[in-house]
Amino acid sequence: MELLHSAAIPSKQKLLIVVTISISLFTIIPLLYPFVEDPNFFFKQQHPSQTSIVKLQDSVAATHKSCDIFSGEWVPNPEAPYYTNTTCWAIHEHQNCMRFGRPDTDFIKWKWKPHGCEDDLPVFDPLRFLETVRGKTMAFVGDSVSRNHMQSLICLLSQVEYPVDASVNTSDYFKRWTYETYNFTIAPFWSTHLVKSTEPEPGKTEHSVFDLYLDEADERWTAEIGDFDYVIISSGHWHYRPSVYYENNTIIGCRYCQLPNISDFSMFYGYRKAFRTAFKAILDSETFEGVMYLRTFAPSHFEGGLWNEGGNCLRKGPYQRNETQDDVTMKLHKIQVEEFERAEVEAKRKGKRFRLLDTTQAMWLRPDGHPSRYGHLPEANVSLYNDCVHWCLPGPIDN
């Protein structure tokens, strides 16, 4: 069963499901800085009490044909949030903004209002979601921001149930978690660039060079996707890092590598090639019969400097639509959409299902939703640790 375009699902339910997946995945990928982390951050051995269960209100989905859930604006929502950092234990400490003293709470009191919709989007219903995905499997392919998205979904579902560890291997980067009552399994697959990559030696700086094999997909996730009904892929900020580009096992150029006799390529070249290769791997897979979702680039919001130059993100509310725009973000988004559309043509020919979760606009409008200086203890070195890439939980990705 796919979550979109299924005749077996009533129209209101279909809209609810795509909204659920879209909003719970509303942020994007990687990590620009060194504080990220123990991969084993995900779960602590606790279980929710009955008092932590939050009752959700019923809501009716809009079904107007002109309703575009990916284009709209953020409007006040005094009823939010639907969980807190004390009722959900699946929050990584770097996204636990309230724990580290964020003084304002207005950033959690907004909801996404799409253009052209007759009614508000429905409130996320964890029971309906779990019933819909009963017996299914879902993979999140990406890095720490992809896991940030998955944590958001876990917290929303925690009002009903927490998953248990059902991992088939010992790697903390490739866990599997199952909601036993519903036989629903979710899994994060760590892949910073989606393609085969060799990381710098441990202890190197952020200026150390990655080796990226742009025509070879990362087999750590492509070899596993045959087990999954839904695969959500995303990639982004790791591509900013200095990298040497390989094709056919031969160096063709690099980005900011400062190596002699090697041509300097733009980040956009490597980014486009990585997605083209990732899509091709899915198209060529003989075992994957599910639905592939591309979640588009969700930007960072550093102001006053880069992440390693004291840049910060201290805004208290959303941008207004078209208030500002970042050219690099728009270029990365354009590349993703172009490569998706290119791959979608082949997917239709092969009978495969590719879907686009175009969340870039929505997340660009939320500079207030990042941990900033509240993703660490106050005495930490803020010149290195201001986080304007990940998202607070609860926060905008919950909607």
PDB file of C-alpha atoms in Angstrom, residues 84 98 186:
ATOM      1  CA  THR A  84       6.485  18.135  25.369  1.00  0.00           C
ATOM      2  CA  MET A  98      13.527  23.668  26.605  1.00  0.00           C
ATOM      3  CA  ILE A 186      10.902   2.222  11.192  1.00  0.00           C
TER       4      ILE A 186
END
